[in-house]
Short mmCIF file of C-alpha atoms and ligand atoms in Angstrom, two decimals:
data_model
loop_
_atom_site.label_atom_id
_atom_site.label_comp_id
_atom_site.label_asym_id
_atom_site.label_seq_id
_atom_site.Cartn_x
_atom_site.Cartn_y
_atom_site.Cartn_z
CA UNK L 16 29.81 4.81 -0.83
CA UNK L 17 32.84 3.63 1.19
CA UNK L 18 32.86 0.00 0.19
CA UNK L 19 31.60 0.15 -3.40
CA UNK L 20 32.44 -3.06 -5.27
CA UNK L 21 34.10 -4.81 -2.36
CA UNK L 22 33.18 -8.26 -1.04
CA UNK L 23 33.02 -8.70 2.78
CA UNK L 24 32.51 -11.93 4.75
CA UNK L 25 31.01 -11.19 8.15
CA UNK L 26 30.85 -14.15 10.57
CA UNK L 27 28.07 -14.21 13.31
CA UNK L 28 26.08 -11.83 11.00
CA UNK L 29 22.80 -13.60 11.89
CA UNK L 30 22.48 -11.49 15.13
CA UNK L 31 23.75 -8.52 17.17
CA UNK L 32 26.81 -6.66 16.06
CA UNK L 33 27.47 -8.90 13.07
CA UNK L 34 24.01 -8.11 11.68
CA UNK L 35 24.36 -4.40 12.19
CA UNK L 36 27.76 -4.47 10.35
CA UNK L 37 26.19 -6.47 7.48
CA UNK L 38 23.44 -3.89 6.97
CA UNK L 39 25.89 -1.02 7.19
CA UNK L 40 28.54 -2.62 4.95
CA UNK L 41 25.76 -3.30 2.34
CA UNK L 42 24.46 0.15 2.49
CA UNK L 43 28.01 1.34 1.75
CA UNK L 44 28.07 -0.75 -1.40
CA UNK L 45 29.65 -4.03 -0.25
CA UNK L 46 28.59 -7.45 -1.44
CA UNK L 47 28.05 -9.19 1.93
CA UNK L 48 28.46 -12.81 2.71
CA UNK L 49 26.38 -13.42 5.94
CA UNK L 50 27.97 -16.34 7.77
CA UNK L 51 26.57 -17.94 10.86
CA UNK L 52 25.43 -21.25 12.40
CA UNK L 53 22.12 -19.55 13.03
CA UNK L 54 20.35 -20.06 9.68
CA UNK L 55 17.17 -18.32 10.56
CA UNK L 56 19.09 -15.18 11.80
CA UNK L 57 21.42 -15.39 8.81
CA UNK L 58 18.52 -15.49 6.33
CA UNK L 59 16.75 -12.60 8.15
CA UNK L 60 19.87 -10.47 7.86
CA UNK L 61 19.99 -11.23 4.07
CA UNK L 62 16.39 -10.38 3.70
CA UNK L 63 16.79 -7.00 5.48
CA UNK L 64 19.77 -6.16 3.26
CA UNK L 65 17.93 -7.07 0.02
CA UNK L 66 14.82 -5.16 1.13
CA UNK L 67 16.97 -2.10 1.42
CA UNK L 68 18.41 -2.65 -2.04
CA UNK L 69 21.71 -4.21 -0.99
CA UNK L 70 23.52 -7.36 -2.11
CA UNK L 71 24.00 -10.29 0.29
CA UNK L 72 24.05 -14.04 0.42
CA UNK L 73 23.84 -16.40 3.39
CA UNK L 74 26.35 -19.11 3.82
CA UNK L 75 26.04 -21.51 6.93
CA UNK L 76 29.46 -21.82 8.44
CA UNK L 77 30.62 -23.06 12.00
CA UNK L 78 33.88 -21.11 12.20
CA UNK L 79 35.40 -23.64 14.52
CA UNK L 80 35.44 -26.21 11.51
CA UNK L 81 38.24 -25.79 9.17
CA UNK L 82 36.38 -27.31 6.15
CA UNK L 83 33.48 -25.01 6.68
CA UNK L 84 35.79 -21.88 6.84
CA UNK L 85 37.35 -22.99 3.51
CA UNK L 86 34.00 -23.48 1.95
CA UNK L 87 32.90 -20.03 3.25
CA UNK L 88 35.72 -18.30 1.39
CA UNK L 89 35.19 -20.38 -1.72
CA UNK L 90 31.54 -19.30 -1.54
CA UNK L 91 32.44 -15.63 -1.28
CA UNK L 92 34.95 -15.82 -4.17
CA UNK L 93 32.74 -18.09 -6.34
CA UNK L 94 29.78 -15.79 -5.81
CA UNK L 95 31.32 -12.36 -6.10
CA UNK L 96 34.70 -12.97 -7.81
CA UNK L 97 36.96 -11.72 -5.10
CA UNK L 98 37.38 -11.21 -1.35
CA UNK L 99 38.39 -7.78 0.11
CA UNK L 100 37.05 -7.74 3.72
CA UNK L 101 36.81 -10.37 6.56
CA UNK L 102 35.09 -9.40 9.77
CA UNK L 103 35.68 -12.13 12.27
CA UNK L 104 32.75 -11.25 14.61
CA UNK L 105 31.32 -14.64 15.49
CA UNK L 106 31.75 -15.49 19.12
CA UNK L 107 30.34 -17.40 22.08
CA UNK L 108 30.27 -16.70 25.84
CA UNK L 109 28.72 -19.42 28.09
CA UNK L 110 27.01 -18.53 31.33
CA UNK L 111 25.94 -20.73 34.13
CA UNK L 112 22.21 -19.95 34.31
CA UNK L 113 21.85 -20.97 30.57
CA UNK L 114 22.19 -24.59 31.62
CA UNK L 115 25.93 -25.00 31.28
CA UNK L 116 28.02 -26.45 34.10
CA UNK L 117 29.96 -23.33 34.75
CA UNK L 118 29.97 -19.84 33.59
CA UNK L 119 30.81 -16.21 33.57
CA UNK L 120 29.45 -15.00 36.78
CA UNK L 121 29.24 -17.59 39.53
CA UNK L 122 31.72 -20.38 39.10
CA UNK L 123 35.20 -20.60 40.42
CA UNK L 124 37.73 -20.92 37.68
CA UNK L 125 39.10 -24.36 38.70
CA UNK L 126 35.62 -25.76 37.92
CA UNK L 127 35.82 -24.73 34.33
CA UNK L 128 35.08 -27.84 32.42
CA UNK L 129 37.12 -28.91 29.52
CA UNK L 130 34.28 -28.85 26.96
CA UNK L 131 33.44 -25.24 27.69
CA UNK L 132 37.00 -24.22 27.53
CA UNK L 133 37.42 -26.09 24.20
CA UNK L 134 34.29 -24.75 22.63
CA UNK L 135 34.98 -21.17 23.65
CA UNK L 136 38.46 -21.24 22.47
CA UNK L 137 37.59 -23.18 19.26
CA UNK L 138 34.90 -20.65 18.15
CA UNK L 139 36.49 -17.41 19.39
CA UNK L 140 40.17 -17.98 18.69
CA UNK L 141 40.62 -20.83 16.46
CA UNK L 142 37.60 -19.86 14.37
CA UNK L 143 39.14 -16.36 13.93
CA UNK L 144 42.35 -17.85 12.86
CA UNK L 145 40.87 -20.38 10.44
CA UNK L 146 38.74 -17.86 8.66
CA UNK L 147 42.02 -15.77 8.20
CA UNK L 148 43.88 -18.88 7.04
CA UNK L 149 41.53 -19.27 4.06
CA UNK L 150 40.62 -15.59 3.53
CA UNK L 151 44.27 -14.38 3.31
CA UNK L 152 45.28 -16.18 0.10
CA UNK L 153 41.97 -15.06 -1.46
CA UNK L 154 42.63 -11.45 -0.50
CA UNK L 155 46.11 -11.65 -1.81
CA UNK L 156 44.65 -12.60 -5.25
CA UNK L 157 42.04 -9.82 -5.13
CA UNK L 158 42.13 -6.02 -6.09
CA UNK L 159 43.42 -3.53 -3.68
CA UNK L 160 44.40 -3.86 0.01
CA UNK L 161 42.49 -6.49 2.11
CA UNK L 162 41.09 -5.72 5.50
CA UNK L 163 40.68 -8.02 8.33
CA UNK L 164 38.84 -6.99 11.44
CA UNK L 165 39.03 -9.38 14.38
CA UNK L 166 36.85 -9.05 17.38
CA UNK L 167 38.29 -9.31 20.83
CA UNK L 168 36.55 -7.90 23.87
CA UNK L 169 37.23 -5.31 26.67
CA UNK L 170 37.41 -8.50 28.85
CA UNK L 171 40.85 -9.10 27.45
CA UNK L 172 42.01 -5.70 28.78
CA UNK L 173 39.92 -5.12 31.97
CA UNK L 174 38.96 -8.18 33.85
CA UNK L 175 35.88 -7.67 36.06
CA UNK L 176 35.29 -10.01 39.02
CA UNK L 177 33.80 -13.36 37.90
CA UNK L 178 35.02 -13.20 34.27
CA UNK L 179 35.24 -16.43 32.34
CA UNK L 180 38.83 -17.70 32.04
CA UNK L 181 37.93 -19.34 28.70
CA UNK L 182 36.28 -16.26 27.27
CA UNK L 183 38.97 -13.77 28.28
CA UNK L 184 41.77 -16.14 27.19
CA UNK L 185 40.30 -16.67 23.83
CA UNK L 186 39.78 -12.89 23.34
CA UNK L 187 43.30 -12.20 24.49
CA UNK L 188 44.51 -14.69 21.94
CA UNK L 189 42.53 -12.80 19.27
CA UNK L 190 44.49 -9.67 20.14
CA UNK L 191 47.74 -11.44 19.87
CA UNK L 192 47.17 -13.33 16.64
CA UNK L 193 45.77 -9.99 15.02
CA UNK L 194 49.22 -8.42 15.40
CA UNK L 195 51.06 -11.37 14.06
CA UNK L 196 48.86 -11.70 11.00
CA UNK L 197 49.18 -7.98 10.43
CA UNK L 198 52.91 -7.92 10.30
CA UNK L 199 53.14 -11.27 8.31
CA UNK L 200 50.77 -10.18 5.60
CA UNK L 201 51.53 -6.50 5.21
CA UNK L 202 51.47 -4.60 3.04
CA UNK L 203 48.80 -6.49 0.98
CA UNK L 204 46.49 -6.94 3.90
CA UNK L 205 45.62 -4.71 6.93
CA UNK L 206 44.57 -6.60 10.09
CA UNK L 207 43.10 -4.84 13.10
CA UNK L 208 41.35 -5.72 16.37
CA UNK L 209 38.14 -4.35 17.89
CA UNK L 210 37.46 -4.45 21.55
CA UNK L 211 33.66 -3.92 22.13
CA UNK L 212 32.56 -3.01 25.73
CA UNK L 213 29.12 -3.92 26.90
CA UNK L 214 26.97 -3.93 23.69
CA UNK L 215 23.18 -4.49 23.81
CA UNK L 216 22.79 -7.84 21.90
CA UNK L 217 21.47 -11.26 22.74
CA UNK L 218 24.86 -12.05 24.25
CA UNK L 219 24.65 -9.59 27.17
CA UNK L 220 21.05 -10.72 27.62
CA UNK L 221 22.60 -13.71 29.21
CA UNK L 222 24.02 -11.69 32.06
CA UNK L 223 22.69 -11.92 35.59
CA UNK L 224 20.92 -8.73 36.78
CA UNK L 225 23.82 -8.08 39.10
CA UNK L 226 26.37 -8.10 36.30
CA UNK L 227 24.09 -6.00 34.02
CA UNK L 228 24.08 -3.36 36.63
CA UNK L 229 27.76 -3.48 37.27
CA UNK L 230 28.45 -3.20 33.53
CA UNK L 231 26.01 -0.18 33.15
CA UNK L 232 27.51 1.57 36.21
CA UNK L 233 30.97 1.18 34.74
CA UNK L 234 30.33 2.96 31.45
CA UNK L 235 31.10 6.73 31.85
CA UNK L 236 28.97 7.50 28.87
CA UNK L 237 25.99 6.04 30.88
CA UNK L 238 24.63 3.41 28.60
CA UNK L 239 25.39 0.09 26.92
CA UNK L 240 26.67 0.39 23.37
CA UNK L 241 24.41 -0.49 20.46
CA UNK L 242 25.51 -2.86 17.72
CA UNK L 243 25.61 0.14 15.31
CA UNK L 244 28.23 1.89 17.57
CA UNK L 245 30.65 -0.98 16.84
CA UNK L 246 29.56 -1.39 13.18
CA UNK L 247 30.59 2.13 12.43
CA UNK L 248 34.18 1.43 13.81
CA UNK L 249 34.29 -1.76 11.75
CA UNK L 250 33.14 0.14 8.73
CA UNK L 251 36.06 2.64 9.13
CA UNK L 252 38.64 -0.13 9.56
CA UNK L 253 37.25 -2.01 6.49
CA UNK L 254 37.36 1.06 4.40
CA UNK L 255 40.27 2.93 2.67
CA UNK L 256 39.82 5.69 5.26
CA UNK L 257 41.93 3.30 7.44
CA UNK L 258 44.59 2.84 4.74
CA UNK L 259 47.53 3.55 7.15
CA UNK L 260 46.11 1.44 9.98
CA UNK L 261 47.14 -2.05 10.74
CA UNK L 262 48.03 -4.21 13.81
CA UNK L 263 46.08 -1.72 15.84
CA UNK L 264 43.63 -2.04 18.68
CA UNK L 265 40.37 -0.14 18.79
CA UNK L 266 38.22 -0.01 21.92
CA UNK L 267 34.51 0.87 21.52
CA UNK L 268 33.23 0.90 25.17
CA UNK L 269 31.94 4.35 26.18
CA UNK L 270 34.94 4.64 28.40
CA UNK L 271 34.56 1.31 30.24
CA UNK L 272 38.35 0.39 30.18
CA UNK L 273 39.38 3.89 31.49
CA UNK L 274 37.95 3.56 34.93
N1 NAD N 307 27.78 -8.00 23.45
C1 NAD N 307 28.84 -7.61 24.07
O1 NAD N 307 28.80 -6.93 25.14
C2 NAD N 307 30.30 -7.95 23.55
C3 NAD N 307 31.27 -7.46 24.27
C4 NAD N 307 32.59 -7.72 23.76
C5 NAD N 307 32.83 -8.50 22.74
N2 NAD N 307 31.69 -9.11 22.15
C6 NAD N 307 31.99 -9.96 20.94
O2 NAD N 307 31.26 -9.37 19.87
C7 NAD N 307 31.00 -10.47 18.91
C8 NAD N 307 29.54 -10.37 18.45
O3 NAD N 307 28.67 -10.76 19.54
P1 NAD N 307 27.27 -10.15 19.78
O4 NAD N 307 27.36 -9.26 21.02
O5 NAD N 307 26.77 -9.53 18.50
O6 NAD N 307 26.55 -11.42 20.22
P2 NAD N 307 25.33 -12.39 19.47
O7 NAD N 307 25.17 -13.48 20.28
O8 NAD N 307 24.18 -11.48 19.21
O9 NAD N 307 26.02 -12.72 18.05
C9 NAD N 307 27.00 -13.75 17.94
C10 NAD N 307 26.67 -14.54 16.63
O10 NAD N 307 27.81 -15.40 16.47
C11 NAD N 307 27.19 -16.64 15.97
N3 NAD N 307 27.99 -17.77 16.26
C12 NAD N 307 28.23 -18.40 17.47
N4 NAD N 307 29.03 -19.51 17.23
C13 NAD N 307 29.29 -19.56 15.94
C14 NAD N 307 30.15 -20.42 15.22
N5 NAD N 307 30.75 -21.41 15.69
N6 NAD N 307 30.22 -20.17 13.83
C15 NAD N 307 29.53 -19.10 13.24
N7 NAD N 307 28.82 -18.20 13.98
C16 NAD N 307 28.61 -18.41 15.28
C17 NAD N 307 25.82 -16.67 16.74
O11 NAD N 307 25.03 -17.60 16.10
C18 NAD N 307 25.40 -15.25 16.66
O12 NAD N 307 24.63 -15.01 15.60
C19 NAD N 307 31.40 -11.66 19.67
O13 NAD N 307 32.69 -12.23 19.14
C20 NAD N 307 31.47 -11.32 21.14
O14 NAD N 307 32.33 -12.28 21.83
C21 NAD N 307 30.40 -8.80 22.59
#
């Protein structure tokens, strides 16, 4: 088992890619702290892990709230004694037809309202940073080399027409802060960045049919990714197999960014 005895916090683990990673990390021997604002989804993830014989607890945490990030790390250390892995996966992407004022596909950028900008950047970028802020000191006191995996998006590298300014800016920031954290906290902590392409989760379910078709046609491997496709890369980065890898960028996109 590749994560035997390690403790991992996975944010946004009540759904999609975070849940897939939580299940995989637990199968590989990790104690998993499932963090999410979605309590129902979080408890379901824990139940699935326990049914498969793994170890996990749920902690409700809104990653945009500093106090809740601190409490999340304290929960992990208090429950399992140390913290070795942080997978900053929680994210939001607001689209127009979900009742928001503006969105990903059909609103001109100047109409982007302040509150959507603030919420997107608060969750995706500030939330990533805040979890790192409290996890890093805990990892420094823990055994071995800590591993942080931050989730950006191919949107930070390849901008399709109609992309959300707030979303791509937040994800570009995640890429930048990953490198800075990596060099600041080496060699005790490795910090890497994941760039998922279109992955079949509730998040892409929000896309218009037109954008769904565009994103499928632009994947050379001919399909959307599955949450497990990304989880396997996250497992590699979390494990000692990646012991010489830090400040690096990993695209998991079926070739989307190459065309
Ligand atoms: N699905 C894709 O095509 C795709 C592509 C590129 C990047 N991503 C990124 O991958 C990550 C995972 O997304 P997903 O596809 O699994 O989507 P998802 O919507 O299934 O999961 C996101 C999870 O994050 C949680 N979350 C939202 N705000 C939160 C907050 N403030 N605090 C804690 N948890 C919060 C949600 O409740 C949800 O459980 C996100 O960062 C997303 O931006 C997704």
